[in-house]
PDB file of C-alpha atoms in Angstrom:
ATOM      1  CA  MET A 312     139.324 -84.701  52.451  1.00  0.00           C
ATOM      2  CA  THR A 313     140.572 -83.109  55.684  1.00  0.00           C
ATOM      3  CA  ASN A 314     139.461 -79.660  56.769  1.00  0.00           C
ATOM      4  CA  ILE A 315     142.300 -77.202  57.339  1.00  0.00           C
ATOM      5  CA  ALA A 316     140.211 -74.179  58.229  1.00  0.00           C
ATOM      6  CA  ALA A 317     142.347 -73.416  61.268  1.00  0.00           C
ATOM      7  CA  PHE A 318     145.563 -73.326  59.269  1.00  0.00           C
ATOM      8  CA  LYS A 319     144.615 -72.333  55.719  1.00  0.00           C
ATOM      9  CA  SER A 320     146.572 -69.530  54.141  1.00  0.00           C
ATOM     10  CA  TYR A 321     143.631 -68.086  52.211  1.00  0.00           C
ATOM     11  CA  GLU A 322     139.851 -68.296  52.246  1.00  0.00           C
ATOM     12  CA  ASP A 323     139.001 -70.533  49.284  1.00  0.00           C
ATOM     13  CA  SER A 324     141.181 -73.551  50.127  1.00  0.00           C
ATOM     14  CA  PRO A 325     139.467 -75.373  53.013  1.00  0.00           C
ATOM     15  CA  ASN A 326     140.491 -78.946  52.178  1.00  0.00           C
ATOM     16  CA  TYR A 327     143.453 -81.046  51.196  1.00  0.00           C
ATOM     17  CA  PRO A 328     143.623 -84.555  49.695  1.00  0.00           C
ATOM     18  CA  GLU A 329     144.218 -87.443  52.068  1.00  0.00           C
ATOM     19  CA  ASN A 330     145.489 -90.052  49.602  1.00  0.00           C
ATOM     20  CA  ILE A 331     146.859 -90.460  46.099  1.00  0.00           C
ATOM     21  CA  SER A 332     143.475 -91.108  44.500  1.00  0.00           C
ATOM     22  CA  GLU A 333     142.374 -87.572  45.409  1.00  0.00           C
ATOM     23  CA  LEU A 334     145.367 -85.797  43.856  1.00  0.00           C
ATOM     24  CA  THR A 335     145.131 -83.496  40.866  1.00  0.00           C
ATOM     25  CA  PRO A 336     147.729 -83.953  38.089  1.00  0.00           C
ATOM     26  CA  ALA A 337     149.705 -80.954  39.390  1.00  0.00           C
ATOM     27  CA  GLN A 338     149.674 -82.308  42.939  1.00  0.00           C
ATOM     28  CA  TRP A 339     150.708 -85.764  41.732  1.00  0.00           C
ATOM     29  CA  ILE A 340     153.684 -84.351  39.834  1.00  0.00           C
ATOM     30  CA  HIS A 341     154.751 -82.297  42.860  1.00  0.00           C
ATOM     31  CA  TYR A 342     154.445 -85.415  45.021  1.00  0.00           C
ATOM     32  CA  LEU A 343     156.704 -87.346  42.639  1.00  0.00           C
ATOM     33  CA  MET A 344     159.187 -84.477  42.577  1.00  0.00           C
ATOM     34  CA  LEU A 345     159.468 -84.604  46.370  1.00  0.00           C
ATOM     35  CA  LEU A 346     159.656 -88.404  46.275  1.00  0.00           C
ATOM     36  CA  SER A 347     162.481 -88.204  43.749  1.00  0.00           C
ATOM     37  CA  ARG A 348     164.365 -85.778  45.992  1.00  0.00           C
ATOM     38  CA  TYR A 349     163.854 -88.109  48.955  1.00  0.00           C
ATOM     39  CA  ASN A 350     165.042 -91.155  46.992  1.00  0.00           C
ATOM     40  CA  ASN A 351     168.122 -89.177  45.930  1.00  0.00           C
ATOM     41  CA  GLN A 352     168.767 -88.379  49.618  1.00  0.00           C
ATOM     42  CA  GLU A 353     168.387 -84.654  48.977  1.00  0.00           C
ATOM     43  CA  ILE A 354     165.755 -84.345  51.726  1.00  0.00           C
ATOM     44  CA  SER A 355     164.859 -86.364  54.833  1.00  0.00           C
ATOM     45  CA  ILE A 356     161.544 -88.104  55.397  1.00  0.00           C
ATOM     46  CA  GLN A 357     160.577 -85.295  57.770  1.00  0.00           C
ATOM     47  CA  ASP A 358     161.429 -82.731  55.081  1.00  0.00           C
ATOM     48  CA  PHE A 359     159.301 -84.717  52.649  1.00  0.00           C
ATOM     49  CA  LYS A 360     156.307 -84.651  54.974  1.00  0.00           C
ATOM     50  CA  VAL A 361     156.709 -80.979  55.865  1.00  0.00           C
ATOM     51  CA  GLU A 362     157.126 -79.847  52.260  1.00  0.00           C
ATOM     52  CA  TRP A 363     154.252 -82.041  51.090  1.00  0.00           C
ATOM     53  CA  LEU A 364     151.753 -80.860  53.699  1.00  0.00           C
ATOM     54  CA  ALA A 365     152.919 -77.265  53.266  1.00  0.00           C
ATOM     55  CA  TYR A 366     152.300 -77.575  49.520  1.00  0.00           C
ATOM     56  CA  LEU A 367     148.844 -79.112  50.002  1.00  0.00           C
ATOM     57  CA  THR A 368     147.781 -76.469  52.514  1.00  0.00           C
ATOM     58  CA  ARG A 369     149.527 -73.662  50.636  1.00  0.00           C
ATOM     59  CA  MET A 370     151.637 -72.739  53.597  1.00  0.00           C
ATOM     60  CA  SER A 371     155.343 -71.979  53.762  1.00  0.00           C
ATOM     61  CA  SER A 372     157.758 -74.725  54.779  1.00  0.00           C
ATOM     62  CA  PHE A 373     160.197 -72.229  56.308  1.00  0.00           C
ATOM     63  CA  GLY A 374     160.534 -70.390  59.614  1.00  0.00           C
ATOM     64  CA  ALA A 375     157.578 -70.136  61.969  1.00  0.00           C
ATOM     65  CA  SER A 376     155.260 -71.540  59.315  1.00  0.00           C
ATOM     66  CA  ARG A 377     157.352 -74.720  59.187  1.00  0.00           C
ATOM     67  CA  MET A 378     156.881 -75.139  62.933  1.00  0.00           C
ATOM     68  CA  ARG A 379     153.120 -74.887  62.460  1.00  0.00           C
ATOM     69  CA  VAL A 380     153.213 -77.475  59.657  1.00  0.00           C
ATOM     70  CA  GLU A 381     155.229 -79.833  61.880  1.00  0.00           C
ATOM     71  CA  GLU A 382     152.603 -79.422  64.613  1.00  0.00           C
ATOM     72  CA  MET A 383     149.930 -80.329  62.078  1.00  0.00           C
ATOM     73  CA  ILE A 384     151.846 -83.453  61.005  1.00  0.00           C
ATOM     74  CA  ASN A 385     152.132 -84.593  64.620  1.00  0.00           C
ATOM     75  CA  SER A 386     148.403 -84.183  65.241  1.00  0.00           C
ATOM     76  CA  GLU A 387     145.882 -86.918  64.486  1.00  0.00           C
ATOM     77  CA  GLU A 388     143.706 -84.550  62.466  1.00  0.00           C
ATOM     78  CA  TYR A 389     146.407 -83.841  59.893  1.00  0.00           C
ATOM     79  CA  SER A 390     147.944 -87.270  59.530  1.00  0.00           C
ATOM     80  CA  LEU A 391     149.685 -88.101  56.246  1.00  0.00           C
ATOM     81  CA  ASP A 392     148.991 -91.826  56.614  1.00  0.00           C
ATOM     82  CA  GLY A 393     147.530 -91.917  53.109  1.00  0.00           C
ATOM     83  CA  PHE A 394     150.928 -90.939  51.747  1.00  0.00           C
ATOM     84  CA  VAL A 395     153.629 -92.033  54.201  1.00  0.00           C
ATOM     85  CA  GLN A 396     153.464 -95.226  56.246  1.00  0.00           C
ATOM     86  CA  HIS A 397     155.773 -96.521  58.972  1.00  0.00           C
ATOM     87  CA  LEU A 398     155.534-100.327  59.017  1.00  0.00           C
ATOM     88  CA  ASP A 399     157.736-102.306  61.407  1.00  0.00           C
ATOM     89  CA  GLY A 400     160.318 -99.555  61.412  1.00  0.00           C
ATOM     90  CA  VAL A 401     160.322 -99.281  57.609  1.00  0.00           C
ATOM     91  CA  ILE A 402     159.229 -96.035  55.969  1.00  0.00           C
ATOM     92  CA  GLU A 403     157.187 -96.468  52.812  1.00  0.00           C
ATOM     93  CA  ILE A 404     155.976 -93.602  50.642  1.00  0.00           C
ATOM     94  CA  ASN A 405     152.818 -94.727  48.880  1.00  0.00           C
ATOM     95  CA  THR A 406     152.910 -94.817  45.076  1.00  0.00           C
ATOM     96  CA  PHE A 407     150.133 -97.327  44.376  1.00  0.00           C
ATOM     97  CA  THR A 408     147.459 -96.052  42.011  1.00  0.00           C
ATOM     98  CA  VAL A 409     145.550 -97.836  39.250  1.00  0.00           C
ATOM     99  CA  THR A 410     143.987 -94.453  38.509  1.00  0.00           C
ATOM    100  CA  ASN A 411     146.121 -92.539  36.049  1.00  0.00           C
ATOM    101  CA  ASN A 412     146.702 -89.305  37.933  1.00  0.00           C
ATOM    102  CA  LEU A 413     148.388 -87.776  34.880  1.00  0.00           C
ATOM    103  CA  PRO A 414     145.951 -88.394  32.001  1.00  0.00           C
ATOM    104  CA  GLN A 415     147.662 -85.766  29.822  1.00  0.00           C
ATOM    105  CA  TYR A 416     151.025 -84.046  29.788  1.00  0.00           C
ATOM    106  CA  THR A 417     152.231 -81.158  27.646  1.00  0.00           C
ATOM    107  CA  TRP A 418     155.914 -80.914  26.761  1.00  0.00           C
ATOM    108  CA  ASN A 419     157.390 -78.396  24.314  1.00  0.00           C
ATOM    109  CA  SER A 420     153.854 -77.319  23.381  1.00  0.00           C
ATOM    110  CA  ILE A 421     152.858 -80.894  22.415  1.00  0.00           C
ATOM    111  CA  ARG A 422     150.101 -82.623  24.343  1.00  0.00           C
ATOM    112  CA  TYR A 423     150.561 -86.319  25.116  1.00  0.00           C
ATOM    113  CA  THR A 424     147.666 -88.477  26.263  1.00  0.00           C
ATOM    114  CA  GLY A 425     148.252 -91.375  28.644  1.00  0.00           C
ATOM    115  CA  PRO A 426     146.385 -94.613  29.314  1.00  0.00           C
ATOM    116  CA  GLN A 427     142.980 -94.860  30.894  1.00  0.00           C
ATOM    117  CA  ASP A 428     142.676 -96.083  34.470  1.00  0.00           C
ATOM    118  CA  LEU A 429     143.948 -99.665  34.831  1.00  0.00           C
ATOM    119  CA  CYS A 430     145.281 -99.354  31.242  1.00  0.00           C
ATOM    120  CA  PHE A 431     141.865-100.354  29.903  1.00  0.00           C
ATOM    121  CA  ASN A 432     142.478 -98.760  26.501  1.00  0.00           C
ATOM    122  CA  LEU A 433     145.925-100.245  25.826  1.00  0.00           C
ATOM    123  CA  SER A 434     146.406-102.783  23.081  1.00  0.00           C
ATOM    124  CA  PHE A 435     147.989-106.113  23.941  1.00  0.00           C
ATOM    125  CA  GLY A 436     151.089-105.129  21.983  1.00  0.00           C
ATOM    126  CA  GLN A 437     151.445-101.782  23.757  1.00  0.00           C
ATOM    127  CA  PHE A 438     151.135-103.477  27.107  1.00  0.00           C
ATOM    128  CA  LEU A 439     153.790-106.063  26.277  1.00  0.00           C
ATOM    129  CA  THR A 440     156.194-103.393  25.044  1.00  0.00           C
ATOM    130  CA  ALA A 441     155.571-101.311  28.145  1.00  0.00           C
ATOM    131  CA  TYR A 442     156.067-104.317  30.393  1.00  0.00           C
ATOM    132  CA  TYR A 443     159.454-105.254  28.950  1.00  0.00           C
ATOM    133  CA  VAL A 444     160.657-101.633  29.302  1.00  0.00           C
ATOM    134  CA  PHE A 445     159.158-101.489  32.792  1.00  0.00           C
ATOM    135  CA  GLN A 446     161.146-104.586  33.757  1.00  0.00           C
ATOM    136  CA  ASP A 447     164.293-103.037  32.329  1.00  0.00           C
ATOM    137  CA  TYR A 448     163.922 -99.906  34.429  1.00  0.00           C
ATOM    138  CA  ALA A 449     162.986-101.855  37.566  1.00  0.00           C
ATOM    139  CA  LEU A 450     166.248-103.823  37.245  1.00  0.00           C
ATOM    140  CA  THR A 451     168.622-101.100  36.032  1.00  0.00           C
ATOM    141  CA  GLN A 452     167.122 -97.750  37.109  1.00  0.00           C
ATOM    142  CA  ASN A 453     168.253 -96.539  33.686  1.00  0.00           C
ATOM    143  CA  PRO A 454     166.643 -93.107  33.054  1.00  0.00           C
ATOM    144  CA  ILE A 455     166.593 -93.850  29.314  1.00  0.00           C
ATOM    145  CA  ALA A 456     164.337 -96.855  29.969  1.00  0.00           C
ATOM    146  CA  LEU A 457     162.163 -94.737  32.259  1.00  0.00           C
ATOM    147  CA  LYS A 458     161.553 -92.093  29.597  1.00  0.00           C
ATOM    148  CA  TYR A 459     161.074 -94.779  26.940  1.00  0.00           C
ATOM    149  CA  LEU A 460     158.316 -96.242  29.109  1.00  0.00           C
ATOM    150  CA  PHE A 461     156.657 -92.839  29.277  1.00  0.00           C
ATOM    151  CA  ALA A 462     156.855 -92.569  25.483  1.00  0.00           C
ATOM    152  CA  VAL A 463     155.256 -96.015  25.081  1.00  0.00           C
ATOM    153  CA  LEU A 464     152.336 -95.115  27.327  1.00  0.00           C
ATOM    154  CA  TYR A 465     151.843 -91.470  26.305  1.00  0.00           C
ATOM    155  CA  SER A 466     151.081 -90.559  22.731  1.00  0.00           C
ATOM    156  CA  ASP A 467     150.425 -87.550  20.547  1.00  0.00           C
ATOM    157  CA  GLY A 468     149.667 -89.782  17.578  1.00  0.00           C
ATOM    158  CA  SER A 469     153.223 -89.775  16.212  1.00  0.00           C
ATOM    159  CA  PRO A 470     155.329 -92.955  15.800  1.00  0.00           C
ATOM    160  CA  LEU A 471     156.993 -94.310  18.939  1.00  0.00           C
ATOM    161  CA  TYR A 472     160.536 -93.493  17.818  1.00  0.00           C
ATOM    162  CA  LYS A 473     159.563 -89.833  17.365  1.00  0.00           C
ATOM    163  CA  ARG A 474     157.947 -89.712  20.805  1.00  0.00           C
ATOM    164  CA  VAL A 475     161.068 -91.218  22.352  1.00  0.00           C
ATOM    165  CA  GLU A 476     163.159 -88.443  20.821  1.00  0.00           C
ATOM    166  CA  ALA A 477     160.695 -85.695  21.728  1.00  0.00           C
ATOM    167  CA  LEU A 478     160.376 -86.814  25.346  1.00  0.00           C
ATOM    168  CA  GLU A 479     164.023 -87.581  26.111  1.00  0.00           C
ATOM    169  CA  ASP A 480     164.428 -84.368  28.132  1.00  0.00           C
ATOM    170  CA  ILE A 481     161.318 -84.561  30.303  1.00  0.00           C
ATOM    171  CA  PRO A 482     162.051 -84.452  34.050  1.00  0.00           C
ATOM    172  CA  ASN A 483     162.635 -87.861  35.604  1.00  0.00           C
ATOM    173  CA  TYR A 484     159.943 -87.270  38.196  1.00  0.00           C
ATOM    174  CA  VAL A 485     157.383 -86.744  35.422  1.00  0.00           C
ATOM    175  CA  ALA A 486     158.427 -89.993  33.747  1.00  0.00           C
ATOM    176  CA  LEU A 487     158.099 -91.699  37.139  1.00  0.00           C
ATOM    177  CA  SER A 488     154.370 -91.066  36.879  1.00  0.00           C
ATOM    178  CA  ALA A 489     154.189 -93.641  34.086  1.00  0.00           C
ATOM    179  CA  TYR A 490     156.397 -96.087  36.003  1.00  0.00           C
ATOM    180  CA  TYR A 491     154.443 -96.030  39.269  1.00  0.00           C
ATOM    181  CA  PHE A 492     151.093 -96.135  37.502  1.00  0.00           C
ATOM    182  CA  PHE A 493     152.119 -99.076  35.313  1.00  0.00           C
ATOM    183  CA  LYS A 494     153.692-100.874  38.281  1.00  0.00           C
ATOM    184  CA  SER A 495     150.415-100.513  40.178  1.00  0.00           C
ATOM    185  CA  VAL A 496     148.382-101.846  37.250  1.00  0.00           C
ATOM    186  CA  VAL A 497     150.632-104.896  36.863  1.00  0.00           C
ATOM    187  CA  SER A 498     150.448-105.553  40.598  1.00  0.00           C
ATOM    188  CA  HIS A 499     146.662-105.239  40.557  1.00  0.00           C
ATOM    189  CA  ILE A 500     146.253-107.640  37.642  1.00  0.00           C
ATOM    190  CA  HIS A 501     148.523-110.145  39.376  1.00  0.00           C
ATOM    191  CA  GLU A 502     146.539-110.079  42.602  1.00  0.00           C
ATOM    192  CA  ASN A 503     142.911-109.114  41.951  1.00  0.00           C
ATOM    193  CA  PRO A 504     140.022-110.028  39.643  1.00  0.00           C
ATOM    194  CA  VAL A 505     139.335-107.469  36.923  1.00  0.00           C
ATOM    195  CA  TYR A 506     135.839-106.497  35.801  1.00  0.00           C
ATOM    196  CA  VAL A 507     135.713-107.190  32.053  1.00  0.00           C
ATOM    197  CA  ALA A 508     132.640-107.566  29.815  1.00  0.00           C
ATOM    198  CA  GLY A 509     130.213-107.687  32.723  1.00  0.00           C
ATOM    199  CA  GLU A 510     132.013-110.076  35.040  1.00  0.00           C
ATOM    200  CA  ASP A 511     134.924-110.243  37.452  1.00  0.00           C
ATOM    201  CA  LEU A 512     137.616-112.438  35.930  1.00  0.00           C
ATOM    202  CA  PRO A 513     140.635-113.901  37.781  1.00  0.00           C
ATOM    203  CA  LEU A 514     143.091-112.801  35.109  1.00  0.00           C
ATOM    204  CA  TYR A 515     145.937-113.414  37.555  1.00  0.00           C
ATOM    205  CA  ARG A 516     145.466-117.098  36.737  1.00  0.00           C
ATOM    206  CA  VAL A 517     146.394-116.266  33.152  1.00  0.00           C
ATOM    207  CA  LEU A 518     149.640-114.772  34.414  1.00  0.00           C
ATOM    208  CA  LYS A 519     150.408-117.792  36.588  1.00  0.00           C
ATOM    209  CA  GLU A 520     149.770-120.097  33.643  1.00  0.00           C
ATOM    210  CA  ALA A 521     151.930-117.884  31.444  1.00  0.00           C
ATOM    211  CA  ALA A 522     154.802-118.021  33.934  1.00  0.00           C
ATOM    212  CA  LYS A 523     154.745-121.820  33.775  1.00  0.00           C
ATOM    213  CA  LYS A 524     154.914-121.834  29.996  1.00  0.00           C
ATOM    214  CA  SER A 525     157.568-119.240  29.317  1.00  0.00           C
ATOM    215  CA  ASP A 526     161.316-119.214  29.801  1.00  0.00           C
ATOM    216  CA  VAL A 527     161.554-115.763  28.215  1.00  0.00           C
ATOM    217  CA  SER A 528     160.250-113.676  31.132  1.00  0.00           C
ATOM    218  CA  ASN A 529     158.328-113.947  34.367  1.00  0.00           C
ATOM    219  CA  PHE A 530     155.336-112.447  32.612  1.00  0.00           C
ATOM    220  CA  GLY A 531     155.296-114.467  29.399  1.00  0.00           C
ATOM    221  CA  MET A 532     151.724-113.674  28.396  1.00  0.00           C
ATOM    222  CA  GLU A 533     152.493-113.483  24.714  1.00  0.00           C
ATOM    223  CA  GLU A 534     154.264-116.836  24.610  1.00  0.00           C
ATOM    224  CA  ALA A 535     151.614-118.486  26.783  1.00  0.00           C
ATOM    225  CA  LEU A 536     148.775-117.170  24.661  1.00  0.00           C
ATOM    226  CA  TYR A 537     150.256-118.519  21.478  1.00  0.00           C
ATOM    227  CA  ASP A 538     150.972-121.825  23.150  1.00  0.00           C
ATOM    228  CA  ILE A 539     147.429-122.145  24.468  1.00  0.00           C
ATOM    229  CA  ALA A 540     145.910-121.149  21.143  1.00  0.00           C
ATOM    230  CA  TYR A 541     148.029-123.527  19.075  1.00  0.00           C
ATOM    231  CA  GLN A 542     147.490-126.483  21.401  1.00  0.00           C
ATOM    232  CA  ASN A 543     144.037-127.062  19.966  1.00  0.00           C
ATOM    233  CA  GLY A 544     144.963-126.293  16.404  1.00  0.00           C
ATOM    234  CA  VAL A 545     143.752-122.710  16.513  1.00  0.00           C
ATOM    235  CA  THR A 546     145.663-120.412  14.185  1.00  0.00           C
ATOM    236  CA  ILE A 547     146.051-116.750  15.075  1.00  0.00           C
ATOM    237  CA  ASP A 548     147.616-113.744  13.446  1.00  0.00           C
ATOM    238  CA  ARG A 549     150.196-112.395  15.866  1.00  0.00           C
ATOM    239  CA  ASP A 550     150.250-108.892  14.411  1.00  0.00           C
ATOM    240  CA  ASN A 551     146.485-108.674  14.532  1.00  0.00           C
ATOM    241  CA  LEU A 552     146.482-110.005  18.069  1.00  0.00           C
ATOM    242  CA  LYS A 553     148.884-107.323  19.247  1.00  0.00           C
ATOM    243  CA  ASN A 554     146.443-104.669  18.019  1.00  0.00           C
ATOM    244  CA  GLN A 555     143.587-106.093  20.090  1.00  0.00           C
ATOM    245  CA  ASN A 556     142.586-104.610  23.437  1.00  0.00           C
ATOM    246  CA  LEU A 557     144.687-105.914  26.326  1.00  0.00           C
ATOM    247  CA  TYR A 558     141.764-107.071  28.442  1.00  0.00           C
ATOM    248  CA  GLU A 559     139.967-108.716  25.550  1.00  0.00           C
ATOM    249  CA  VAL A 560     143.097-110.760  24.917  1.00  0.00           C
ATOM    250  CA  LEU A 561     143.460-111.683  28.599  1.00  0.00           C
ATOM    251  CA  ARG A 562     139.780-112.580  28.699  1.00  0.00           C
ATOM    252  CA  TYR A 563     140.256-114.805  25.662  1.00  0.00           C
ATOM    253  CA  VAL A 564     143.205-116.570  27.276  1.00  0.00           C
ATOM    254  CA  TRP A 565     141.293-117.036  30.504  1.00  0.00           C
ATOM    255  CA  PHE A 566     138.428-118.824  28.772  1.00  0.00           C
ATOM    256  CA  ARG A 567     140.916-120.958  26.808  1.00  0.00           C
ATOM    257  CA  ILE A 568     142.516-121.986  30.101  1.00  0.00           C
ATOM    258  CA  LYS A 569     139.113-122.796  31.599  1.00  0.00           C
ATOM    259  CA  ALA A 570     138.338-125.021  28.622  1.00  0.00           C
ATOM    260  CA  TYR A 571     141.210-127.409  29.428  1.00  0.00           C
TER     261      TYR A 571
END
């Protein structure tokens, strides 16, 4: 956290978050709102940085106050490197987080609860459904797919089709929370070991094996799992499997792969 004592607008707000992992749910949603405006070319990257730092420090982004915020951005002490990076002339606004910064969201007086960090509480079936919708949105940018993804990952206990209907009018930038979080989780699983049942497991090897065995998608975990299980005459109940915890299933597949 960076001290802003010299610039704070009132006494009880001496700090501001330096990266996504430190954001509150309200700050995360505001961040995504500004990111959405930037992606839609409604604001420039400088506007994004000014409005974001002004929001974090509770200052105005207009008039003389804007000039002060711009001075802060240009100083080393108030760098926004944890949010905006300039790499080889390319501007990248950071959205990577395996921490779910929006654990709950209330819409039309109904509270929806999202996944745990790294999607540790998702079932295998939920994860597969979310992944296929995630792929759809990544390819098409279809807002219907985006909100469907949010409905898959966030639940009030009602059936999925009811959640899809109830959440169809949520702001796109709120639904983007589910997209960026899920994208980060998938990326993490593809590239890093995951700590499951007391040990770090290279579950990315499961995904590589799955990609070799499936013509259906680049992910192909479901098809690969069944293939691996049936190779040695093991029979499994697909419906039951889909209700099992995601990481328990991946752990199972990993040890099956090791056995070959």
